[in-house]
């Protein structure tokens, strides 16, 4: 794990304007910078970078974060990868524990071996007439082959031995279980190249490092036709996407990605002008594949072969999309004629035909309805029951798109002749109904010359309203956590409600280091692993709109603590007013204290007005 102290140091040295400006043209407006959002389609700039807080926010799609978050989202990197990339740019060395250092060093070694093999395969293609003839037959130009670094593995048992050296070739570095999988080891005396006599497709990660290979046979009867590299410490089929490195810029520029079935589909589409095409790797499309693409763009198209197997894969793409799609994103499905795949359609009818197929693609909702209702007689109760039984688990997956899910439920309800509320209840996704409390009255009484309130006592504003301001101000100005530390201890320690726990977590994070945190982007980075992190981001992103100055935030926080204490005292007064037997002395004492806190609050409000003026 990367120490939080290093994250703080990294963020304090980074300039978010410089980080984002490398990828997005920023225009200065007052104290901030604006641009068209790189994460969704827009004509009017709503993407704002705030240097004073070292954060960015899009007021169109809602994306928000610091320099690390932008690097993760824009370059499709994990948190540790983004930290390492930014640290390298500043010449900083990431201080990782021994296990992590060993893991990183190991990965770099394997990357070097894979790159050496890729260079060898690429050079071998130059003297492989059969492989070049195959690519020419498939319509792949030398320029496209170079762009995707295509190569050829010689049809020899140990061709890599001369390239990598006999010592390395005999080591575990190249084996499947412990290394990069280039060599198959049957036993101590039998070792041979995994890929032989095949056209090679290097698979690169988002940083352009070769992590595996796909290989296509040149012999029509050899099985498998495509041979994929095994799982290794640097390659995981369920998360990696073929062609994403090559397509990343096009995906951002065109605001869309096209998922197809295989290597040749990606390459053919790219050559035809659809440079935003990518593919899953030797496995069905997973939710992680879709999630990774939806971090780069808000629109994803699925396009598989038009035959039965391709249509099953299309449905699996829908199932993979449901848990990760958000309401501001779009997933569409291109249904090709049975005789075509993307490559054959373009070769037969040209790129225009594929563009037309994209225009006729079905949105997720329509494809969902078409797929789930297929083969069912919705005119009978039994058919409608089968329809809903198939739809139920799919609808339950939709955790990130409540509005889209509600629309689907309404559609399903109409088709099944039920009300949306009844269907939500049947699906187990209905929200619990909260019953309004019954009104209570308080009778007036007399006790020893003191009058209890003779009208129902109106409840004070909820404490959460005041505590919410404290949380928002702490997130915007972490230095306030130190200023009001004693107040936090008195007001929130020992409380177990969510808001109190959030305030305590933010307060502890701000004061956890050798010196208190002063920058909000550093504090948010400290809270990245918190289960409340999404709430913190939302609160802070809303605060950006108001641009509250520190002086006002300080007064707000002080007033909020006074209001909380006044409310506590007022509640005590209310409790004493209804107790039996009535304690007049205690009631008088707490009433006086209530008046004192009211005066304090009045003074703070007056000071606030004077300071703002």
Coordinates of C-alpha atoms in Angstrom, one line a residue:
X1 CA 0.0 0.0 0.0
X2 CA 1.3 3.5 -0.9
X3 CA 1.6 5.6 2.3
X4 CA -0.9 8.4 2.7
X5 CA 1.9 10.8 3.6
X6 CA 3.3 10.3 0.1
X7 CA -0.1 10.9 -1.5
X8 CA -0.3 14.1 0.5
X9 CA 3.1 15.2 -0.7
X10 CA 2.4 14.2 -4.3
X11 CA -0.9 16.2 -4.4
X12 CA 0.7 19.2 -2.8
X13 CA 3.4 19.3 -5.5
X14 CA 1.1 18.7 -8.4
X15 CA -0.6 21.5 -10.4
X16 CA -4.0 20.2 -11.5
X17 CA -4.1 22.8 -14.3
X18 CA -0.9 21.4 -15.7
X19 CA -2.0 17.8 -15.3
X20 CA -5.4 18.3 -17.1
X21 CA -4.0 20.9 -19.6
X22 CA -1.8 18.2 -21.1
X23 CA -4.9 16.5 -22.4
X24 CA -7.7 19.1 -22.5
X25 CA -7.4 22.7 -23.8
X26 CA -8.3 24.9 -20.9
X27 CA -9.4 28.5 -21.1
X28 CA -8.9 30.9 -18.1
X29 CA -12.0 32.6 -16.8
X30 CA -11.4 34.6 -13.7
X31 CA -9.8 32.5 -11.0
X32 CA -10.8 29.2 -12.7
X33 CA -10.3 27.4 -16.0
X34 CA -13.1 25.9 -18.2
X35 CA -13.3 23.5 -21.1
X36 CA -15.7 21.1 -22.9
X37 CA -15.8 18.0 -20.7
X38 CA -13.6 15.2 -21.9
X39 CA -16.0 12.7 -20.3
X40 CA -19.3 13.4 -22.1
X41 CA -20.6 15.2 -25.2
X42 CA -21.2 18.9 -24.9
X43 CA -20.9 22.0 -27.1
X44 CA -20.9 24.6 -24.2
X45 CA -18.0 24.3 -21.7
X46 CA -19.2 23.1 -18.3
X47 CA -15.9 21.4 -17.2
X48 CA -14.3 23.6 -14.5
X49 CA -10.8 23.4 -13.0
X50 CA -10.3 25.2 -9.7
X51 CA -6.6 25.9 -9.0
X52 CA -7.3 27.2 -5.4
X53 CA -8.8 23.8 -4.4
X54 CA -6.8 21.7 -6.9
X55 CA -10.0 20.0 -8.1
X56 CA -12.0 19.6 -11.3
X57 CA -15.8 19.3 -11.8
X58 CA -18.2 19.1 -14.7
X59 CA -21.5 20.7 -14.1
X60 CA -22.9 18.8 -17.0
X61 CA -22.3 15.1 -16.2
X62 CA -21.1 15.6 -12.6
X63 CA -17.6 14.1 -12.7
X64 CA -15.4 15.4 -10.0
X65 CA -12.0 14.8 -8.5
X66 CA -8.4 15.7 -8.0
X67 CA -5.3 15.2 -10.2
X68 CA -5.1 11.5 -9.3
X69 CA -8.8 11.0 -10.1
X70 CA -8.5 12.8 -13.4
X71 CA -5.5 10.6 -14.4
X72 CA -7.4 7.5 -13.5
X73 CA -10.5 8.5 -15.4
X74 CA -8.8 9.9 -18.5
X75 CA -6.1 7.3 -18.9
X76 CA -8.1 4.3 -17.5
X77 CA -5.6 3.5 -14.8
X78 CA -6.0 2.1 -11.4
X79 CA -5.3 4.2 -8.3
X80 CA -1.8 2.9 -7.7
X81 CA -1.0 3.1 -11.5
X82 CA -2.1 6.8 -11.6
X83 CA 0.0 7.6 -8.5
X84 CA 3.1 6.1 -10.1
X85 CA 2.5 7.9 -13.4
X86 CA 2.2 11.3 -11.7
X87 CA 5.1 10.6 -9.4
X88 CA 7.3 9.7 -12.3
X89 CA 6.5 13.0 -14.0
X90 CA 7.7 14.8 -10.9
X91 CA 10.7 12.6 -10.4
X92 CA 9.3 11.2 -7.2
X93 CA 9.9 7.6 -6.1
X94 CA 6.8 5.9 -4.7
X95 CA 7.8 4.5 -1.2
X96 CA 6.2 1.1 -1.2
X97 CA 6.6 -1.8 1.2
X98 CA 9.0 -4.6 0.3
X99 CA 6.2 -6.9 -1.1
X100 CA 4.8 -4.2 -3.3
X101 CA 8.3 -3.1 -4.5
X102 CA 9.0 -6.7 -5.4
X103 CA 5.7 -7.0 -7.3
X104 CA 6.3 -3.8 -9.3
X105 CA 9.9 -4.9 -10.1
X106 CA 8.6 -8.3 -11.2
X107 CA 6.0 -6.8 -13.5
X108 CA 8.6 -4.6 -15.1
X109 CA 10.8 -7.6 -15.8
X110 CA 7.9 -9.5 -17.4
X111 CA 7.1 -6.4 -19.5
X112 CA 10.6 -6.4 -20.8
X113 CA 10.4 -10.0 -21.8
X114 CA 7.1 -9.5 -23.6
X115 CA 8.4 -6.4 -25.5
X116 CA 11.5 -8.4 -26.6
X117 CA 9.3 -11.1 -27.9
X118 CA 7.0 -8.6 -29.7
X119 CA 10.0 -7.0 -31.4
X120 CA 11.1 -10.4 -32.5
X121 CA 7.7 -11.4 -33.9
X122 CA 7.4 -8.0 -35.7
X123 CA 10.8 -8.4 -37.4
X124 CA 10.0 -12.0 -38.3
X125 CA 6.9 -10.9 -40.2
X126 CA 9.1 -9.1 -42.7
X127 CA 10.5 -12.4 -43.9
X128 CA 7.3 -14.4 -43.7
X129 CA 5.6 -14.4 -47.1
X130 CA 2.8 -16.8 -46.1
X131 CA 1.9 -14.5 -43.1
X132 CA 2.1 -11.3 -45.3
X133 CA -0.1 -13.0 -47.9
X134 CA -2.7 -13.9 -45.2
X135 CA -2.8 -10.3 -44.0
X136 CA -3.1 -9.0 -47.6
X137 CA -5.9 -11.5 -48.3
X138 CA -7.7 -10.1 -45.2
X139 CA -7.3 -6.6 -46.6
X140 CA -4.9 -5.4 -43.9
X141 CA -2.5 -2.8 -45.2
X142 CA 1.2 -2.6 -44.0
X143 CA 0.4 0.7 -42.3
X144 CA -2.4 -0.9 -40.2
X145 CA -0.2 -3.9 -39.4
X146 CA 2.5 -1.5 -38.1
X147 CA -0.1 0.5 -36.1
X148 CA -1.1 -2.7 -34.3
X149 CA 2.4 -4.1 -34.2
X150 CA 1.4 -7.3 -35.9
X151 CA 4.1 -10.0 -36.1
X152 CA 4.7 -13.6 -37.0
X153 CA 6.0 -16.5 -34.8
X154 CA 8.3 -18.7 -36.8
X155 CA 7.2 -22.3 -37.1
X156 CA 10.0 -23.6 -34.9
X157 CA 10.0 -25.2 -31.4
X158 CA 12.6 -22.9 -29.8
X159 CA 12.7 -19.7 -31.9
X160 CA 12.7 -17.5 -28.8
X161 CA 15.7 -19.3 -27.3
X162 CA 18.1 -17.4 -29.6
X163 CA 16.3 -14.1 -28.9
X164 CA 16.1 -14.2 -25.1
X165 CA 19.1 -16.3 -24.5
X166 CA 19.4 -20.0 -23.3
X167 CA 19.6 -19.0 -19.6
X168 CA 16.4 -17.0 -19.6
X169 CA 14.7 -19.5 -21.9
X170 CA 15.3 -22.3 -19.3
X171 CA 14.1 -20.2 -16.4
X172 CA 10.6 -19.9 -14.8
X173 CA 10.4 -16.3 -16.0
X174 CA 8.8 -17.4 -19.3
X175 CA 6.6 -20.2 -18.0
X176 CA 2.8 -19.9 -17.6
X177 CA 2.4 -20.4 -13.8
X178 CA 5.1 -18.0 -12.6
X179 CA 6.2 -15.9 -15.6
X180 CA 4.8 -14.4 -18.8
X181 CA 3.6 -17.6 -20.5
X182 CA 5.7 -17.5 -23.6
X183 CA 7.2 -21.0 -23.1
X184 CA 5.3 -24.3 -22.4
X185 CA 7.1 -26.5 -20.0
X186 CA 5.9 -30.1 -20.1
X187 CA 8.7 -31.4 -17.9
X188 CA 12.3 -30.7 -17.0
X189 CA 13.5 -31.7 -20.4
X190 CA 10.7 -30.6 -22.7
X191 CA 10.3 -26.8 -23.3
X192 CA 9.0 -25.1 -26.4
X193 CA 7.6 -21.9 -27.7
X194 CA 3.9 -21.5 -27.0
X195 CA 3.3 -19.7 -30.3
X196 CA 4.6 -21.3 -33.5
X197 CA 3.7 -20.6 -37.2
X198 CA 1.1 -18.0 -36.3
X199 CA 0.3 -14.4 -37.0
X200 CA 0.8 -12.5 -33.8
X201 CA -1.4 -9.9 -32.2
X202 CA 0.3 -8.1 -29.3
X203 CA -2.1 -7.2 -26.5
X204 CA -1.1 -3.9 -24.8
X205 CA -2.3 -2.3 -21.6
X206 CA -3.4 1.3 -21.3
X207 CA 0.3 2.4 -20.9
X208 CA 1.3 0.6 -24.2
X209 CA 3.1 -2.2 -22.5
X210 CA 2.8 -5.6 -24.1
X211 CA 1.1 -8.0 -21.6
X212 CA 0.2 -10.9 -23.8
X213 CA -0.4 -12.1 -27.3
X214 CA -3.2 -13.5 -29.5
X215 CA -2.1 -15.8 -32.3
X216 CA -4.0 -16.8 -35.5
X217 CA -3.1 -20.0 -37.3
X218 CA -2.3 -20.0 -41.1
X219 CA -3.4 -23.6 -41.5
X220 CA -7.1 -23.8 -42.1
X221 CA -7.5 -27.1 -40.3
X222 CA -5.4 -26.3 -37.2
X223 CA -7.2 -25.9 -33.9
X224 CA -7.6 -23.7 -32.1
X225 CA -7.9 -21.1 -34.9
X226 CA -7.0 -18.4 -32.4
X227 CA -4.6 -19.2 -29.6
X228 CA -4.6 -16.8 -26.7
X229 CA -2.0 -16.2 -24.1
X230 CA -2.6 -17.6 -20.6
X231 CA -3.4 -15.7 -17.4
X232 CA -0.2 -14.4 -15.9
X233 CA 0.8 -11.9 -13.2
X234 CA 0.6 -9.1 -15.7
X235 CA -2.4 -10.3 -17.8
X236 CA -6.0 -11.0 -16.7
X237 CA -8.5 -11.8 -19.5
X238 CA -11.5 -10.7 -17.5
X239 CA -10.3 -7.1 -17.2
X240 CA -8.1 -6.3 -20.2
X241 CA -9.5 -5.0 -23.5
X242 CA -7.8 -5.6 -26.9
X243 CA -7.1 -2.4 -28.9
X244 CA -7.9 0.0 -26.0
X245 CA -4.4 1.5 -26.1
X246 CA -4.7 2.1 -29.8
X247 CA -8.3 3.3 -29.6
X248 CA -8.2 5.5 -26.5
X249 CA -7.7 8.9 -28.3
X250 CA -10.4 8.1 -30.9
X251 CA -12.8 7.0 -28.2
X252 CA -12.4 10.3 -26.4
X253 CA -12.6 12.3 -29.7
X254 CA -15.7 10.5 -31.0
X255 CA -17.3 10.1 -27.6
X256 CA -18.1 6.4 -28.2
X257 CA -16.5 2.9 -28.1
X258 CA -17.5 -0.1 -30.2
X259 CA -17.0 -3.6 -28.6
X260 CA -16.5 -6.3 -31.2
X261 CA -15.7 -10.0 -31.0
X262 CA -12.1 -10.5 -32.1
X263 CA -8.7 -9.1 -33.1
X264 CA -9.4 -9.0 -36.8
X265 CA -12.8 -7.2 -36.3
X266 CA -11.0 -4.5 -34.3
X267 CA -8.2 -4.1 -37.0
X268 CA -10.6 -4.1 -39.9
X269 CA -12.9 -1.6 -38.3
X270 CA -10.0 0.6 -37.4
X271 CA -8.7 0.5 -40.9
X272 CA -12.1 1.4 -42.2
X273 CA -12.2 4.5 -40.1
X274 CA -13.8 3.2 -36.9
X275 CA -10.7 3.6 -34.8
X276 CA -12.8 3.5 -31.6
X277 CA -13.2 -0.3 -31.9
X278 CA -12.0 -2.7 -29.2
X279 CA -12.6 -6.3 -28.2
X280 CA -12.8 -8.6 -25.2
X281 CA -10.0 -11.1 -24.9
X282 CA -10.7 -14.8 -25.3
X283 CA -13.7 -14.6 -22.9
X284 CA -17.2 -13.3 -22.8
X285 CA -17.6 -9.5 -22.1
X286 CA -17.6 -8.9 -18.4
X287 CA -19.0 -6.1 -16.3
X288 CA -15.4 -5.0 -15.6
X289 CA -14.8 -4.6 -19.4
X290 CA -17.9 -2.4 -19.7
X291 CA -17.0 -0.5 -16.5
X292 CA -13.6 0.3 -17.9
X293 CA -15.0 1.6 -21.2
X294 CA -17.7 3.7 -19.4
X295 CA -14.9 5.4 -17.5
X296 CA -13.5 6.7 -20.9
X297 CA -16.8 7.4 -22.7
X298 CA -20.5 7.6 -22.0
X299 CA -21.6 5.7 -25.0
X300 CA -20.7 2.0 -25.8
X301 CA -21.9 0.0 -28.8
X302 CA -21.9 -3.8 -28.9
X303 CA -21.5 -5.4 -32.3
X304 CA -20.9 -9.2 -32.7
X305 CA -21.5 -11.7 -35.5
X306 CA -25.0 -11.9 -36.9
X307 CA -25.2 -15.7 -36.4
X308 CA -26.7 -17.4 -33.4
X309 CA -23.5 -17.5 -31.4
X310 CA -23.0 -13.8 -32.0
X311 CA -26.5 -13.0 -30.8
X312 CA -25.9 -14.9 -27.6
X313 CA -22.7 -12.9 -27.1
X314 CA -24.7 -9.7 -27.7
X315 CA -27.1 -10.7 -24.9
X316 CA -24.2 -11.5 -22.6
X317 CA -23.0 -7.9 -23.3
X318 CA -26.4 -6.6 -22.2
X319 CA -26.2 -8.6 -19.0
X320 CA -22.7 -7.4 -18.3
X321 CA -23.8 -3.8 -18.8
X322 CA -26.8 -3.7 -16.4
X323 CA -24.8 -3.6 -13.1
X324 CA -22.5 -0.8 -14.3
X325 CA -24.4 1.6 -16.5
X326 CA -25.4 4.9 -15.0
X327 CA -28.3 7.2 -15.9
X328 CA -26.1 9.6 -17.8
X329 CA -24.6 6.8 -20.0
X330 CA -25.8 4.9 -23.0
X331 CA -25.2 1.3 -24.2
X332 CA -26.5 0.3 -27.7
X333 CA -26.7 -3.0 -29.6
X334 CA -26.0 -3.4 -33.3
X335 CA -27.8 -6.4 -34.7
X336 CA -26.2 -7.6 -37.9
X337 CA -27.7 -9.8 -40.6
X338 CA -27.0 -13.5 -39.9
X339 CA -24.5 -13.8 -42.8
X340 CA -22.3 -11.0 -41.6
X341 CA -19.8 -10.0 -39.0
X342 CA -18.4 -6.4 -38.7
X343 CA -15.4 -7.3 -41.0
X344 CA -17.4 -9.0 -43.7
X345 CA -20.1 -6.3 -43.7
X346 CA -17.5 -3.6 -44.3
X347 CA -15.8 -5.6 -47.1
X348 CA -19.1 -6.4 -48.8
X349 CA -20.9 -3.0 -48.5
X350 CA -18.3 -0.5 -47.3
X351 CA -17.9 1.6 -44.1
X352 CA -21.2 3.4 -44.9
X353 CA -23.1 0.2 -44.3
X354 CA -21.6 -0.2 -40.9
X355 CA -22.3 3.5 -40.0
X356 CA -25.9 2.9 -41.0
X357 CA -26.0 -0.2 -38.8
X358 CA -24.8 1.9 -35.9
X359 CA -27.6 4.5 -36.6
X360 CA -30.2 1.6 -36.5
X361 CA -28.7 0.2 -33.2
X362 CA -31.1 -0.5 -30.3
X363 CA -30.7 1.3 -27.0
X364 CA -30.4 -0.8 -23.9
X365 CA -34.0 -0.4 -22.9
X366 CA -35.3 -1.5 -26.3
X367 CA -32.9 -4.4 -26.7
X368 CA -33.8 -5.5 -23.1
X369 CA -37.5 -5.6 -23.9
X370 CA -36.9 -7.4 -27.3
X371 CA -34.7 -10.0 -25.7
X372 CA -36.7 -10.8 -22.6
X373 CA -40.0 -11.0 -24.4
X374 CA -38.6 -13.2 -27.2
X375 CA -40.5 -16.5 -27.5
X376 CA -43.1 -15.7 -24.9
X377 CA -46.9 -15.3 -25.4
X378 CA -47.7 -12.1 -23.6
X379 CA -51.4 -12.6 -24.2
X380 CA -51.5 -15.3 -21.6
X381 CA -50.9 -15.1 -17.8
X382 CA -48.3 -17.9 -18.1
X383 CA -46.4 -16.1 -20.9
X384 CA -46.4 -12.9 -18.9
X385 CA -45.2 -14.8 -15.8
X386 CA -42.3 -16.3 -17.8
X387 CA -41.5 -12.8 -19.1
X388 CA -41.3 -11.3 -15.6
X389 CA -39.4 -14.3 -14.2
X390 CA -36.7 -13.7 -16.8
X391 CA -36.7 -9.9 -16.3
X392 CA -36.5 -9.9 -12.5
X393 CA -32.8 -10.8 -11.9
X394 CA -31.8 -8.5 -14.8
X395 CA -33.7 -5.5 -13.3
X396 CA -32.3 -6.3 -9.9
X397 CA -28.7 -5.8 -11.3
X398 CA -29.3 -2.2 -12.2
X399 CA -27.9 -0.5 -9.1
X400 CA -26.3 2.5 -10.8
X401 CA -29.2 3.7 -13.0
X402 CA -32.3 4.2 -10.8
X403 CA -34.1 6.4 -13.4
X404 CA -33.5 3.9 -16.3
X405 CA -34.5 1.1 -14.0
X406 CA -37.7 2.9 -13.2
X407 CA -38.4 3.4 -16.9
X408 CA -37.9 -0.3 -17.5
X409 CA -40.1 -1.3 -14.6
X410 CA -42.9 0.9 -16.1
X411 CA -42.5 -0.7 -19.5
X412 CA -42.5 -4.2 -18.0
X413 CA -45.5 -3.3 -15.9
X414 CA -47.4 -2.2 -19.0
X415 CA -46.5 -5.4 -20.9
X416 CA -47.5 -7.6 -18.0
X417 CA -50.7 -5.7 -17.1
X418 CA -49.5 -4.8 -13.6
X419 CA -49.0 -1.4 -11.8
X420 CA -45.3 -0.3 -11.5
X421 CA -45.6 -0.3 -7.7
X422 CA -46.9 -3.8 -7.6
X423 CA -44.1 -5.0 -10.0
X424 CA -41.4 -3.3 -7.9
X425 CA -42.8 -5.0 -4.8
X426 CA -42.8 -8.4 -6.7
X427 CA -39.2 -7.8 -7.8
X428 CA -38.1 -6.9 -4.3
X429 CA -36.9 -3.4 -5.2
X430 CA -39.7 -1.3 -3.7
X431 CA -38.6 1.3 -1.2
X432 CA -40.1 0.9 2.3
X433 CA -42.9 3.2 2.9
X434 CA -42.6 5.6 5.9
X435 CA -45.8 6.2 7.8
X436 CA -46.4 9.7 9.0
X437 CA -46.3 9.9 12.9
X438 CA -49.5 10.6 14.7
X439 CA -49.9 14.1 16.1
X440 CA -49.2 14.6 19.8
X441 CA -50.6 17.2 22.1
X442 CA -49.4 18.7 25.4
X443 CA -51.8 19.8 28.0
X444 CA -51.0 23.0 29.9
X445 CA -50.4 22.7 33.7
X446 CA -49.5 25.0 36.6
X447 CA -46.7 24.2 39.0
X448 CA -45.6 26.6 41.9
X449 CA -46.0 29.8 39.9
X450 CA -44.3 28.4 36.8
X451 CA -46.2 27.9 33.6
X452 CA -45.4 25.0 31.3
X453 CA -45.9 25.6 27.6
X454 CA -49.7 25.7 27.1
X455 CA -49.4 25.0 23.3
X456 CA -47.9 22.1 21.5
X457 CA -44.1 22.6 21.3
X458 CA -43.0 22.9 17.6
X459 CA -39.9 20.7 17.0
X460 CA -36.6 22.5 16.4
X461 CA -34.9 22.1 13.1
X462 CA -33.1 18.7 12.9
X463 CA -29.6 18.6 14.2
X464 CA -28.6 17.0 10.9
X465 CA -29.1 20.4 9.1
X466 CA -26.4 22.0 11.3
X467 CA -24.1 18.9 11.3
X468 CA -24.3 18.8 7.5
X469 CA -22.9 22.4 7.3
X470 CA -20.0 21.3 9.6
X471 CA -19.3 18.3 7.4
X472 CA -19.4 20.4 4.2
X473 CA -17.1 23.1 5.7
X474 CA -14.6 20.5 7.0
X475 CA -14.4 19.0 3.6
X476 CA -13.9 22.3 1.9
X477 CA -11.5 23.8 4.5
X478 CA -9.7 20.9 6.3
X479 CA -7.9 23.5 8.6
X480 CA -11.3 24.0 10.4
X481 CA -11.0 20.5 11.7
X482 CA -8.1 21.6 13.8
X483 CA -9.7 24.9 14.9
X484 CA -12.9 23.2 16.1
X485 CA -11.3 20.0 17.4
X486 CA -12.6 20.4 21.0
X487 CA -16.1 21.2 19.7
X488 CA -16.1 18.0 17.6
X489 CA -15.1 15.9 20.7
X490 CA -17.9 17.3 22.8
X491 CA -20.6 17.2 20.1
X492 CA -20.0 14.0 18.2
X493 CA -17.8 11.5 20.0
X494 CA -20.0 8.7 21.3
X495 CA -22.8 9.2 18.7
X496 CA -23.5 6.4 16.3
X497 CA -25.6 8.1 13.6
X498 CA -24.2 8.2 10.1
X499 CA -23.6 12.0 9.9
X500 CA -21.7 12.0 13.2
X501 CA -19.6 9.1 12.1
X502 CA -18.8 11.0 8.9
X503 CA -17.8 14.1 10.7
X504 CA -15.6 12.1 13.1
X505 CA -14.0 10.3 10.1
X506 CA -13.2 13.5 8.3
X507 CA -11.9 15.1 11.5
X508 CA -9.6 12.2 12.3
X509 CA -8.3 12.0 8.7
X510 CA -7.5 15.7 8.7
X511 CA -5.5 15.4 11.9
X512 CA -4.0 12.0 11.3
X513 CA -0.6 13.1 9.9
X514 CA 2.4 14.8 11.4
X515 CA 0.8 18.1 10.6
X516 CA -2.9 18.9 10.0
X517 CA -4.1 18.7 6.3
X518 CA -4.9 22.1 4.8
X519 CA -5.8 21.2 1.2
X520 CA -9.2 19.6 0.4
X521 CA -7.9 17.5 -2.5
X522 CA -5.4 15.9 -0.1
X523 CA -8.1 15.2 2.5
X524 CA -10.3 13.6 -0.1
X525 CA -7.4 11.4 -1.2
X526 CA -7.0 10.3 2.5
X527 CA -10.7 9.3 2.5
X528 CA -10.6 7.3 -0.7
X529 CA -11.1 4.0 1.0
X530 CA -14.0 5.2 3.2
X531 CA -17.4 3.6 2.6
X532 CA -18.7 7.2 2.7
X533 CA -16.3 8.5 0.0
X534 CA -19.0 8.9 -2.7
X535 CA -21.0 11.0 -0.3
X536 CA -17.9 13.2 0.5
X537 CA -17.3 13.8 -3.2
X538 CA -20.9 14.7 -3.8
X539 CA -20.9 17.2 -0.8
X540 CA -17.7 18.8 -1.9
X541 CA -18.7 19.0 -5.5
X542 CA -21.9 20.9 -4.5
X543 CA -19.8 23.3 -2.3
X544 CA -17.8 24.2 -5.4
X545 CA -20.8 25.9 -6.8
X546 CA -21.1 28.3 -3.9
X547 CA -17.3 29.0 -3.6
X548 CA -17.7 29.9 0.1
X549 CA -14.7 31.9 1.4
X550 CA -12.8 30.6 4.5
X551 CA -14.0 33.5 6.7
X552 CA -17.7 32.7 6.1
X553 CA -17.1 28.9 6.4
X554 CA -15.5 29.6 9.8
X555 CA -18.5 31.6 11.0
X556 CA -20.9 29.0 9.6
X557 CA -19.1 26.3 11.5
X558 CA -19.0 28.2 14.8
X559 CA -22.7 29.0 14.4
X560 CA -23.5 25.3 13.6
X561 CA -21.8 24.1 16.8
X562 CA -23.7 26.8 18.9
X563 CA -27.0 25.8 17.3
X564 CA -26.3 22.1 18.1
X565 CA -25.6 23.0 21.7
X566 CA -28.7 25.2 21.9
X567 CA -30.8 22.4 20.5
X568 CA -29.4 20.0 23.0
X569 CA -30.3 22.4 25.8
X570 CA -33.7 23.1 24.3
X571 CA -34.5 19.4 24.2
X572 CA -33.6 19.1 27.8
X573 CA -36.0 22.0 28.6
X574 CA -38.7 20.2 26.7
X575 CA -38.0 17.0 28.5
X576 CA -38.2 18.6 31.9
X577 CA -41.5 20.3 31.0
X578 CA -43.2 16.9 30.6
X579 CA -41.6 14.9 33.4
X580 CA -43.5 13.7 36.4
X581 CA -42.9 14.9 39.1
X582 CA -42.1 18.4 37.7
X583 CA -38.7 19.7 38.9
X584 CA -39.1 23.5 38.9
X585 CA -35.5 24.2 39.9
X586 CA -34.0 22.1 37.1
X587 CA -36.5 23.6 34.7
X588 CA -35.5 27.2 35.7
X589 CA -31.8 26.3 35.5
X590 CA -32.0 24.8 32.0
X591 CA -34.3 27.5 30.7
X592 CA -31.7 30.1 31.7
X593 CA -29.0 28.1 30.0
X594 CA -31.2 28.0 26.9
X595 CA -31.5 31.8 26.9
X596 CA -27.7 32.1 27.2
X597 CA -27.1 30.0 24.2
X598 CA -29.7 31.9 22.3
X599 CA -27.8 35.1 23.1
X600 CA -24.5 33.6 21.9
X601 CA -26.1 32.5 18.6
X602 CA -27.6 36.0 18.2
X603 CA -24.1 37.5 18.7
X604 CA -22.5 35.2 16.2
X605 CA -25.2 36.0 13.6
X606 CA -24.5 39.7 14.2
X607 CA -20.8 39.2 13.9
X608 CA -21.4 37.3 10.7
X609 CA -23.4 40.1 9.2
X610 CA -20.7 42.6 10.2
X611 CA -17.9 40.5 8.8
X612 CA -19.6 40.0 5.5
X613 CA -20.5 43.7 5.2

